[in-house]
Amino acid sequence: MLSLLLASLAVLTADTVRYEISFPNREHHEAQVSVTFPATGHDTLEIRMSRSSPGRYALHEFAKNVYAVSVTDGEGRPLVVDRPDPYRWRVTGHQGVVRIRYTLFADRADGTYSQFDAWHAHMNMPATFAWAAGLEGQPVAIRFVPPPASGWRVATQLVPTADPFRFAAPDLAYFLDSPVLMARFGLREWTVASAGRTDTIRLAVQHRGTEAELDAYAAKAKAVVAEQVAIFGETARYDHGTYTFLATYMPQASGDGMEHRNSTVLSSSGSLARNEMQLLATLGHEFFHSWNVERIRPAALEPFDFFRANASDALWFAEGFTSYYTPLPIRRAGLMTDAQYAASIGGTINAVVNAPGRHFFSPLEMSLQAPFVDAATSVDPVNRANTFLSYYTWGAAIGLGLDLSIRTRFAGKDLDGYFRLLWTRHGAGARYAVPRPYTVDDLEQALADYTGDAPFAERYFTRYIRGQDVPDFAALLAPAGFVLRARSGGGTLGEVALAFDSTGAVVQGNTLIGTPLYEAEVEAGDRITDVNGIPVRSAAAWRSVTAVLQPGDTARIGFTKRARGDQRVVTVTAVADPALEVVPIESTGAALTPGQRAFRLAWLGSKVTP
Ligand SMILES: [Zn+2]
């Protein structure tokens, strides 16, 4: 099957859309792109640059970095081009072949954008390549032209050919889903046997570290991959038997991770030596997406529309449950202690329980905010500190609550089992296919079927997913021997970011509803000059006047309003610091009971059978 497919894709047919990209001016972040469209049967050929990219939810308007455009026929004769808007070129008068050439500027290496420079060509395809309406189903061939003597190789999920710089794709959707790293990268490969087949995992890493650091990182990645495969019982059935990590760990990269069907982009300015755990967490998160999002896929994202913002009410599940499964396989692989895992889930619980945004929207509604928050930019201020709670964080907390609820109520069942059912029902399918994308109702039905308790599923979804309640985490964590408790026990005026200078502390961002600072009508841009008459011109000064506050203590805050510069002095009452943390019970001096030990082992112990 595979060899037949490779052979057929490698042969250029009359309907193949042909791409070529070269980098003669990469020092100034430019690439030269050429696309040849077989346009027979299309009197008017509409060429487009994508406006959005799968896995990112805002509009990105990739046409903004395209210039020096020329459109010709197959013989090189200029063609008539009409521009209905900034994203489209409508071409008429051709004889069946249309060729567009353009220069692309790109200088951001992350999951959404591209970057060309002396060190690499890091490419997200919708940010890089134009395509034609009506030709989406036709096969694609691409040639990458490496700079002379660069030593660059190509890492990608695109279908390889005998030529290491020529690749193919069955159609436009697969082509646009296939990011590319061209660089001198380190490569580590291993195989994973599951469900009667053997898949290859490739880890291509462009980095500034040593071979030994990369070996150590690859060993950890392998352990995390194995724990995730154990959750589902098999790999995500990669279309060509191979999954590729494309890691750009370079100073000029921007921190990100972006999932695709058979690969993921990992980008960071961090290094293997200093940021290994953070890089590993992103690697694991994106790999989990090869099941959850890429194949167990929200119906609203399928098929993806590259010409508008795509929104889904299921990102609390697609991103949030994936976030729950980000630290968990790392803990199961033995790369994190119970205390570190407790700190991780404690951070999540604290962020959710104390978020003012939870009172404005449900997790479903938060998911629909994605086009405004996911790498989106705007110039007018927003009130997200008070009205938004990330569906990553909230969803991770819902996933934690659901896993512990299932484990407590239904003997021998857990969230892993629920995911295996979803995989069978909605994920496992044929090559290139998402056969049965899900709705939120499907998720609830699957929970009812998995637990055999429809009222439980209905209650969980009504309270925590369609509603805005949070599970009783203290009670749910107790059987595992984890304690949810107040972090400080002291008083607070409210969490606030401050920038200090010689006259005081300028408030960065909106103050949070319900905090004493908010009640005192302190807002973003205001300058706090003193507390109880003591000047606050440094972080140390702020800490020393606020750390001593107990709940119920009053404090006199002197501040200057940003708008009119008027001085105010307001007396406020400190409230109990609501910050929460989770710790293992054994760290409090109490003993872990045999029951707690067994519960914790079943939850956090390795799932990989030796
Ligand atoms: Zn994600």
Short mmCIF file of N, CA and C in Angstrom, two decimals, residues 202-328:
data_model
loop_
_atom_site.label_atom_id
_atom_site.label_comp_id
_atom_site.label_asym_id
_atom_site.label_seq_id
_atom_site.Cartn_x
_atom_site.Cartn_y
_atom_site.Cartn_z
N ARG A 202 10.62 9.94 14.71
CA ARG A 202 11.82 10.71 14.36
C ARG A 202 11.82 12.00 15.18
N LEU A 203 12.96 12.28 15.77
CA LEU A 203 13.11 13.52 16.54
C LEU A 203 14.21 14.34 15.87
N ALA A 204 13.80 15.35 15.10
CA ALA A 204 14.76 16.24 14.43
C ALA A 204 14.88 17.50 15.27
N VAL A 205 16.08 17.78 15.75
CA VAL A 205 16.27 18.90 16.69
C VAL A 205 17.39 19.81 16.20
N GLN A 206 17.03 21.05 15.90
CA GLN A 206 18.04 22.07 15.64
C GLN A 206 18.30 22.76 16.97
N HIS A 207 19.53 22.71 17.44
CA HIS A 207 19.82 23.23 18.78
C HIS A 207 21.28 23.63 18.86
N ARG A 208 21.65 24.22 19.99
CA ARG A 208 23.02 24.68 20.18
C ARG A 208 23.76 23.86 21.23
N GLY A 209 23.14 22.74 21.65
CA GLY A 209 23.73 21.94 22.71
C GLY A 209 24.65 20.86 22.18
N THR A 210 24.95 19.90 23.06
CA THR A 210 25.87 18.82 22.70
C THR A 210 25.08 17.59 22.24
N GLU A 211 25.81 16.66 21.61
CA GLU A 211 25.20 15.38 21.21
C GLU A 211 24.69 14.64 22.45
N ALA A 212 25.44 14.71 23.54
CA ALA A 212 25.04 14.00 24.76
C ALA A 212 23.74 14.58 25.31
N GLU A 213 23.58 15.90 25.23
CA GLU A 213 22.33 16.52 25.70
C GLU A 213 21.15 16.05 24.84
N LEU A 214 21.39 15.96 23.54
CA LEU A 214 20.32 15.50 22.66
C LEU A 214 19.99 14.03 22.93
N ASP A 215 21.01 13.21 23.19
CA ASP A 215 20.77 11.80 23.53
C ASP A 215 19.91 11.70 24.79
N ALA A 216 20.25 12.50 25.80
CA ALA A 216 19.51 12.45 27.06
C ALA A 216 18.07 12.90 26.85
N TYR A 217 17.89 13.92 26.06
CA TYR A 217 16.54 14.44 25.77
C TYR A 217 15.73 13.39 25.00
N ALA A 218 16.37 12.76 24.01
CA ALA A 218 15.68 11.75 23.20
C ALA A 218 15.24 10.58 24.07
N ALA A 219 16.06 10.21 25.04
CA ALA A 219 15.70 9.09 25.93
C ALA A 219 14.45 9.44 26.73
N LYS A 220 14.36 10.69 27.19
CA LYS A 220 13.18 11.11 27.95
C LYS A 220 11.96 11.21 27.04
N ALA A 221 12.17 11.73 25.84
CA ALA A 221 11.06 11.82 24.88
C ALA A 221 10.52 10.41 24.59
N LYS A 222 11.42 9.46 24.45
CA LYS A 222 11.02 8.08 24.17
C LYS A 222 10.17 7.53 25.31
N ALA A 223 10.54 7.84 26.54
CA ALA A 223 9.78 7.35 27.70
C ALA A 223 8.39 7.97 27.75
N VAL A 224 8.28 9.27 27.45
CA VAL A 224 6.98 9.95 27.46
C VAL A 224 6.10 9.41 26.33
N VAL A 225 6.69 9.23 25.15
CA VAL A 225 5.96 8.66 24.02
C VAL A 225 5.40 7.29 24.39
N ALA A 226 6.22 6.47 25.04
CA ALA A 226 5.77 5.12 25.41
C ALA A 226 4.60 5.17 26.38
N GLU A 227 4.63 6.11 27.36
CA GLU A 227 3.52 6.22 28.30
C GLU A 227 2.24 6.65 27.60
N GLN A 228 2.36 7.51 26.60
CA GLN A 228 1.16 7.96 25.88
C GLN A 228 0.58 6.84 25.02
N VAL A 229 1.46 6.11 24.35
CA VAL A 229 0.98 4.98 23.54
C VAL A 229 0.26 3.98 24.44
N ALA A 230 0.76 3.81 25.66
CA ALA A 230 0.14 2.86 26.60
C ALA A 230 -1.28 3.31 26.98
N ILE A 231 -1.53 4.61 27.01
CA ILE A 231 -2.87 5.12 27.34
C ILE A 231 -3.89 4.64 26.30
N PHE A 232 -3.51 4.76 25.02
CA PHE A 232 -4.45 4.44 23.94
C PHE A 232 -4.36 2.98 23.49
N GLY A 233 -3.28 2.29 23.88
CA GLY A 233 -3.09 0.91 23.46
C GLY A 233 -2.47 0.77 22.09
N GLU A 234 -2.31 1.89 21.39
CA GLU A 234 -1.65 1.87 20.08
C GLU A 234 -1.25 3.30 19.70
N THR A 235 -0.34 3.41 18.74
CA THR A 235 -0.01 4.73 18.22
C THR A 235 -1.21 5.27 17.45
N ALA A 236 -1.13 6.51 17.03
CA ALA A 236 -2.27 7.14 16.35
C ALA A 236 -2.36 6.76 14.86
N ARG A 237 -1.77 5.64 14.50
CA ARG A 237 -1.88 5.15 13.11
C ARG A 237 -1.44 6.21 12.10
N TYR A 238 -0.16 6.55 12.17
CA TYR A 238 0.40 7.59 11.29
C TYR A 238 0.22 7.17 9.84
N ASP A 239 -0.06 8.12 8.99
CA ASP A 239 -0.44 7.81 7.61
C ASP A 239 0.66 7.09 6.84
N HIS A 240 1.92 7.34 7.22
CA HIS A 240 3.02 6.66 6.52
C HIS A 240 3.91 5.90 7.48
N GLY A 241 3.34 5.51 8.63
CA GLY A 241 4.09 4.71 9.58
C GLY A 241 5.18 5.47 10.32
N THR A 242 5.17 6.81 10.19
CA THR A 242 6.23 7.62 10.80
C THR A 242 5.64 8.87 11.43
N TYR A 243 6.13 9.21 12.61
CA TYR A 243 5.77 10.47 13.26
C TYR A 243 7.07 11.27 13.45
N THR A 244 7.03 12.57 13.14
CA THR A 244 8.24 13.39 13.18
C THR A 244 8.07 14.60 14.09
N PHE A 245 8.97 14.74 15.06
CA PHE A 245 9.05 15.97 15.85
C PHE A 245 10.00 16.94 15.13
N LEU A 246 9.53 18.16 14.85
CA LEU A 246 10.37 19.17 14.21
C LEU A 246 10.69 20.23 15.26
N ALA A 247 11.86 20.11 15.88
CA ALA A 247 12.19 20.99 17.00
C ALA A 247 13.19 22.06 16.59
N THR A 248 12.80 23.32 16.73
CA THR A 248 13.71 24.45 16.51
C THR A 248 13.99 25.07 17.87
N TYR A 249 15.07 24.64 18.50
CA TYR A 249 15.46 25.18 19.80
C TYR A 249 16.65 26.11 19.57
N MET A 250 16.33 27.32 19.14
CA MET A 250 17.37 28.28 18.75
C MET A 250 17.04 29.63 19.36
N PRO A 251 18.06 30.47 19.59
CA PRO A 251 17.82 31.76 20.24
C PRO A 251 16.80 32.63 19.51
N GLN A 252 16.72 32.50 18.17
CA GLN A 252 15.81 33.37 17.41
C GLN A 252 14.40 32.79 17.29
N ALA A 253 14.13 31.64 17.93
CA ALA A 253 12.80 31.04 17.85
C ALA A 253 11.89 31.59 18.94
N SER A 254 10.59 31.48 18.72
CA SER A 254 9.58 31.90 19.70
C SER A 254 8.93 30.66 20.29
N GLY A 255 8.69 30.68 21.58
CA GLY A 255 8.18 29.49 22.26
C GLY A 255 6.81 29.07 21.76
N ASP A 256 6.69 27.81 21.35
CA ASP A 256 5.41 27.33 20.81
C ASP A 256 5.47 25.84 20.61
N GLY A 257 4.33 25.27 20.34
CA GLY A 257 4.21 23.89 19.89
C GLY A 257 2.98 23.85 19.01
N MET A 258 3.02 23.10 17.92
CA MET A 258 1.85 23.05 17.04
C MET A 258 1.69 21.65 16.47
N GLU A 259 0.51 21.10 16.76
CA GLU A 259 0.24 19.73 16.36
C GLU A 259 -0.14 19.61 14.89
N HIS A 260 0.23 18.46 14.29
CA HIS A 260 -0.21 18.09 12.95
C HIS A 260 -0.47 16.59 12.95
N ARG A 261 -0.94 16.05 11.83
CA ARG A 261 -1.36 14.63 11.83
C ARG A 261 -0.22 13.68 12.17
N ASN A 262 0.92 13.86 11.51
CA ASN A 262 2.03 12.93 11.68
C ASN A 262 3.30 13.64 12.11
N SER A 263 3.16 14.84 12.63
CA SER A 263 4.34 15.59 13.05
C SER A 263 3.90 16.72 13.98
N THR A 264 4.89 17.37 14.57
CA THR A 264 4.59 18.58 15.34
C THR A 264 5.76 19.53 15.26
N VAL A 265 5.44 20.83 15.32
CA VAL A 265 6.47 21.85 15.42
C VAL A 265 6.70 22.15 16.90
N LEU A 266 7.95 22.15 17.33
CA LEU A 266 8.32 22.54 18.69
C LEU A 266 9.33 23.67 18.55
N SER A 267 9.05 24.82 19.12
CA SER A 267 9.97 25.94 18.96
C SER A 267 10.20 26.61 20.30
N SER A 268 11.44 26.98 20.54
CA SER A 268 11.78 27.64 21.80
C SER A 268 13.13 28.32 21.67
N SER A 269 13.28 29.43 22.39
CA SER A 269 14.60 30.04 22.49
C SER A 269 15.39 29.41 23.64
N GLY A 270 14.77 28.50 24.35
CA GLY A 270 15.44 27.80 25.45
C GLY A 270 16.40 26.74 24.93
N SER A 271 17.13 26.12 25.85
CA SER A 271 18.13 25.13 25.45
C SER A 271 17.88 23.81 26.17
N LEU A 272 18.41 22.74 25.58
CA LEU A 272 18.28 21.41 26.19
C LEU A 272 18.91 21.40 27.58
N ALA A 273 19.97 22.17 27.75
CA ALA A 273 20.68 22.16 29.03
C ALA A 273 19.85 22.83 30.13
N ARG A 274 19.21 23.95 29.79
CA ARG A 274 18.55 24.75 30.84
C ARG A 274 17.04 24.54 30.92
N ASN A 275 16.41 24.13 29.83
CA ASN A 275 14.94 24.13 29.80
C ASN A 275 14.36 22.77 29.46
N GLU A 276 15.09 21.71 29.80
CA GLU A 276 14.72 20.39 29.32
C GLU A 276 13.29 19.99 29.70
N MET A 277 12.88 20.20 30.95
CA MET A 277 11.56 19.75 31.38
C MET A 277 10.44 20.50 30.67
N GLN A 278 10.64 21.80 30.49
CA GLN A 278 9.64 22.61 29.78
C GLN A 278 9.53 22.16 28.31
N LEU A 279 10.68 21.90 27.68
CA LEU A 279 10.66 21.44 26.28
C LEU A 279 10.00 20.08 26.19
N LEU A 280 10.27 19.23 27.16
CA LEU A 280 9.70 17.89 27.16
C LEU A 280 8.18 17.95 27.35
N ALA A 281 7.72 18.88 28.19
CA ALA A 281 6.27 19.02 28.41
C ALA A 281 5.58 19.41 27.11
N THR A 282 6.16 20.35 26.37
CA THR A 282 5.56 20.75 25.09
C THR A 282 5.58 19.58 24.11
N LEU A 283 6.69 18.86 24.08
CA LEU A 283 6.79 17.69 23.19
C LEU A 283 5.68 16.69 23.49
N GLY A 284 5.49 16.41 24.79
CA GLY A 284 4.46 15.44 25.16
C GLY A 284 3.07 15.95 24.85
N HIS A 285 2.82 17.23 25.12
CA HIS A 285 1.51 17.83 24.84
C HIS A 285 1.18 17.68 23.36
N GLU A 286 2.11 18.03 22.50
CA GLU A 286 1.83 17.98 21.06
C GLU A 286 1.67 16.54 20.58
N PHE A 287 2.44 15.64 21.16
CA PHE A 287 2.32 14.24 20.73
C PHE A 287 0.95 13.68 21.11
N PHE A 288 0.43 14.07 22.27
CA PHE A 288 -0.91 13.62 22.67
C PHE A 288 -1.96 14.07 21.65
N HIS A 289 -1.70 15.21 21.03
CA HIS A 289 -2.62 15.72 20.00
C HIS A 289 -2.68 14.80 18.78
N SER A 290 -1.69 13.93 18.58
CA SER A 290 -1.79 13.06 17.39
C SER A 290 -3.02 12.16 17.52
N TRP A 291 -3.45 11.89 18.76
CA TRP A 291 -4.75 11.23 18.97
C TRP A 291 -5.84 12.29 19.16
N ASN A 292 -5.66 13.12 20.21
CA ASN A 292 -6.72 14.05 20.63
C ASN A 292 -6.56 15.40 19.93
N VAL A 293 -7.30 15.65 18.91
CA VAL A 293 -7.39 16.83 18.04
C VAL A 293 -7.15 16.43 16.59
N GLU A 294 -6.02 15.71 16.35
CA GLU A 294 -5.75 15.38 14.95
C GLU A 294 -6.69 14.29 14.43
N ARG A 295 -7.06 13.35 15.33
CA ARG A 295 -7.93 12.25 14.87
C ARG A 295 -9.22 12.18 15.68
N ILE A 296 -9.14 12.29 16.99
CA ILE A 296 -10.36 12.53 17.80
C ILE A 296 -10.58 14.03 17.68
N ARG A 297 -11.37 14.44 16.69
CA ARG A 297 -11.34 15.84 16.23
C ARG A 297 -12.70 16.51 16.39
N PRO A 298 -12.72 17.74 16.90
CA PRO A 298 -13.99 18.46 17.01
C PRO A 298 -14.62 18.65 15.63
N ALA A 299 -15.92 18.41 15.55
CA ALA A 299 -16.63 18.51 14.27
C ALA A 299 -16.50 19.92 13.67
N ALA A 300 -16.43 20.93 14.53
CA ALA A 300 -16.38 22.31 14.03
C ALA A 300 -15.08 22.63 13.31
N LEU A 301 -14.05 21.80 13.48
CA LEU A 301 -12.75 22.08 12.85
C LEU A 301 -12.52 21.21 11.61
N GLU A 302 -13.53 20.46 11.23
CA GLU A 302 -13.35 19.50 10.15
C GLU A 302 -14.40 19.67 9.07
N PRO A 303 -14.06 19.96 7.79
CA PRO A 303 -12.68 20.28 7.37
C PRO A 303 -12.30 21.68 7.81
N PHE A 304 -11.00 21.95 7.87
CA PHE A 304 -10.51 23.26 8.29
C PHE A 304 -10.67 24.24 7.13
N ASP A 305 -11.15 25.44 7.43
CA ASP A 305 -11.31 26.49 6.42
C ASP A 305 -10.15 27.48 6.56
N PHE A 306 -9.25 27.49 5.57
CA PHE A 306 -8.05 28.33 5.62
C PHE A 306 -8.34 29.80 5.35
N PHE A 307 -9.61 30.10 5.14
CA PHE A 307 -9.94 31.45 4.73
C PHE A 307 -10.78 32.21 5.75
N ARG A 308 -10.91 31.62 6.95
CA ARG A 308 -11.63 32.33 8.02
C ARG A 308 -11.13 31.82 9.37
N ALA A 309 -11.53 32.50 10.45
CA ALA A 309 -11.23 32.00 11.79
C ALA A 309 -12.13 30.80 12.05
N ASN A 310 -11.52 29.69 12.47
CA ASN A 310 -12.29 28.48 12.78
C ASN A 310 -12.47 28.42 14.29
N ALA A 311 -13.71 28.28 14.75
CA ALA A 311 -13.96 28.25 16.19
C ALA A 311 -14.62 26.93 16.56
N SER A 312 -14.36 26.49 17.80
CA SER A 312 -14.96 25.24 18.30
C SER A 312 -15.31 25.44 19.76
N ASP A 313 -16.45 24.84 20.18
CA ASP A 313 -16.84 24.92 21.60
C ASP A 313 -16.21 23.79 22.41
N ALA A 314 -15.29 23.04 21.81
CA ALA A 314 -14.73 21.86 22.48
C ALA A 314 -13.25 22.01 22.81
N LEU A 315 -12.73 23.24 22.80
CA LEU A 315 -11.29 23.38 23.08
C LEU A 315 -10.95 23.07 24.54
N TRP A 316 -11.93 23.19 25.45
CA TRP A 316 -11.69 22.77 26.84
C TRP A 316 -11.31 21.29 26.85
N PHE A 317 -11.80 20.52 25.86
CA PHE A 317 -11.46 19.10 25.75
C PHE A 317 -10.22 18.91 24.86
N ALA A 318 -10.25 19.54 23.69
CA ALA A 318 -9.16 19.34 22.71
C ALA A 318 -7.83 19.83 23.28
N GLU A 319 -7.82 21.02 23.87
CA GLU A 319 -6.60 21.57 24.47
C GLU A 319 -6.52 21.29 25.97
N GLY A 320 -7.66 21.40 26.65
CA GLY A 320 -7.65 21.27 28.11
C GLY A 320 -7.34 19.86 28.58
N PHE A 321 -8.03 18.87 28.02
CA PHE A 321 -7.75 17.48 28.43
C PHE A 321 -6.35 17.07 27.98
N THR A 322 -5.90 17.61 26.84
CA THR A 322 -4.52 17.37 26.41
C THR A 322 -3.55 17.97 27.44
N SER A 323 -3.92 19.12 28.00
CA SER A 323 -3.08 19.74 29.03
C SER A 323 -3.08 18.91 30.31
N TYR A 324 -4.21 18.27 30.63
CA TYR A 324 -4.22 17.35 31.79
C TYR A 324 -3.23 16.22 31.54
N TYR A 325 -3.18 15.75 30.29
CA TYR A 325 -2.27 14.65 29.94
C TYR A 325 -0.88 15.16 29.56
N THR A 326 -0.53 16.39 29.90
CA THR A 326 0.83 16.87 29.64
C THR A 326 1.78 16.46 30.78
N PRO A 327 1.51 16.82 32.05
CA PRO A 327 2.44 16.37 33.11
C PRO A 327 2.25 14.89 33.47
N LEU A 328 1.03 14.35 33.28
CA LEU A 328 0.75 12.99 33.77
C LEU A 328 1.67 11.93 33.18
#
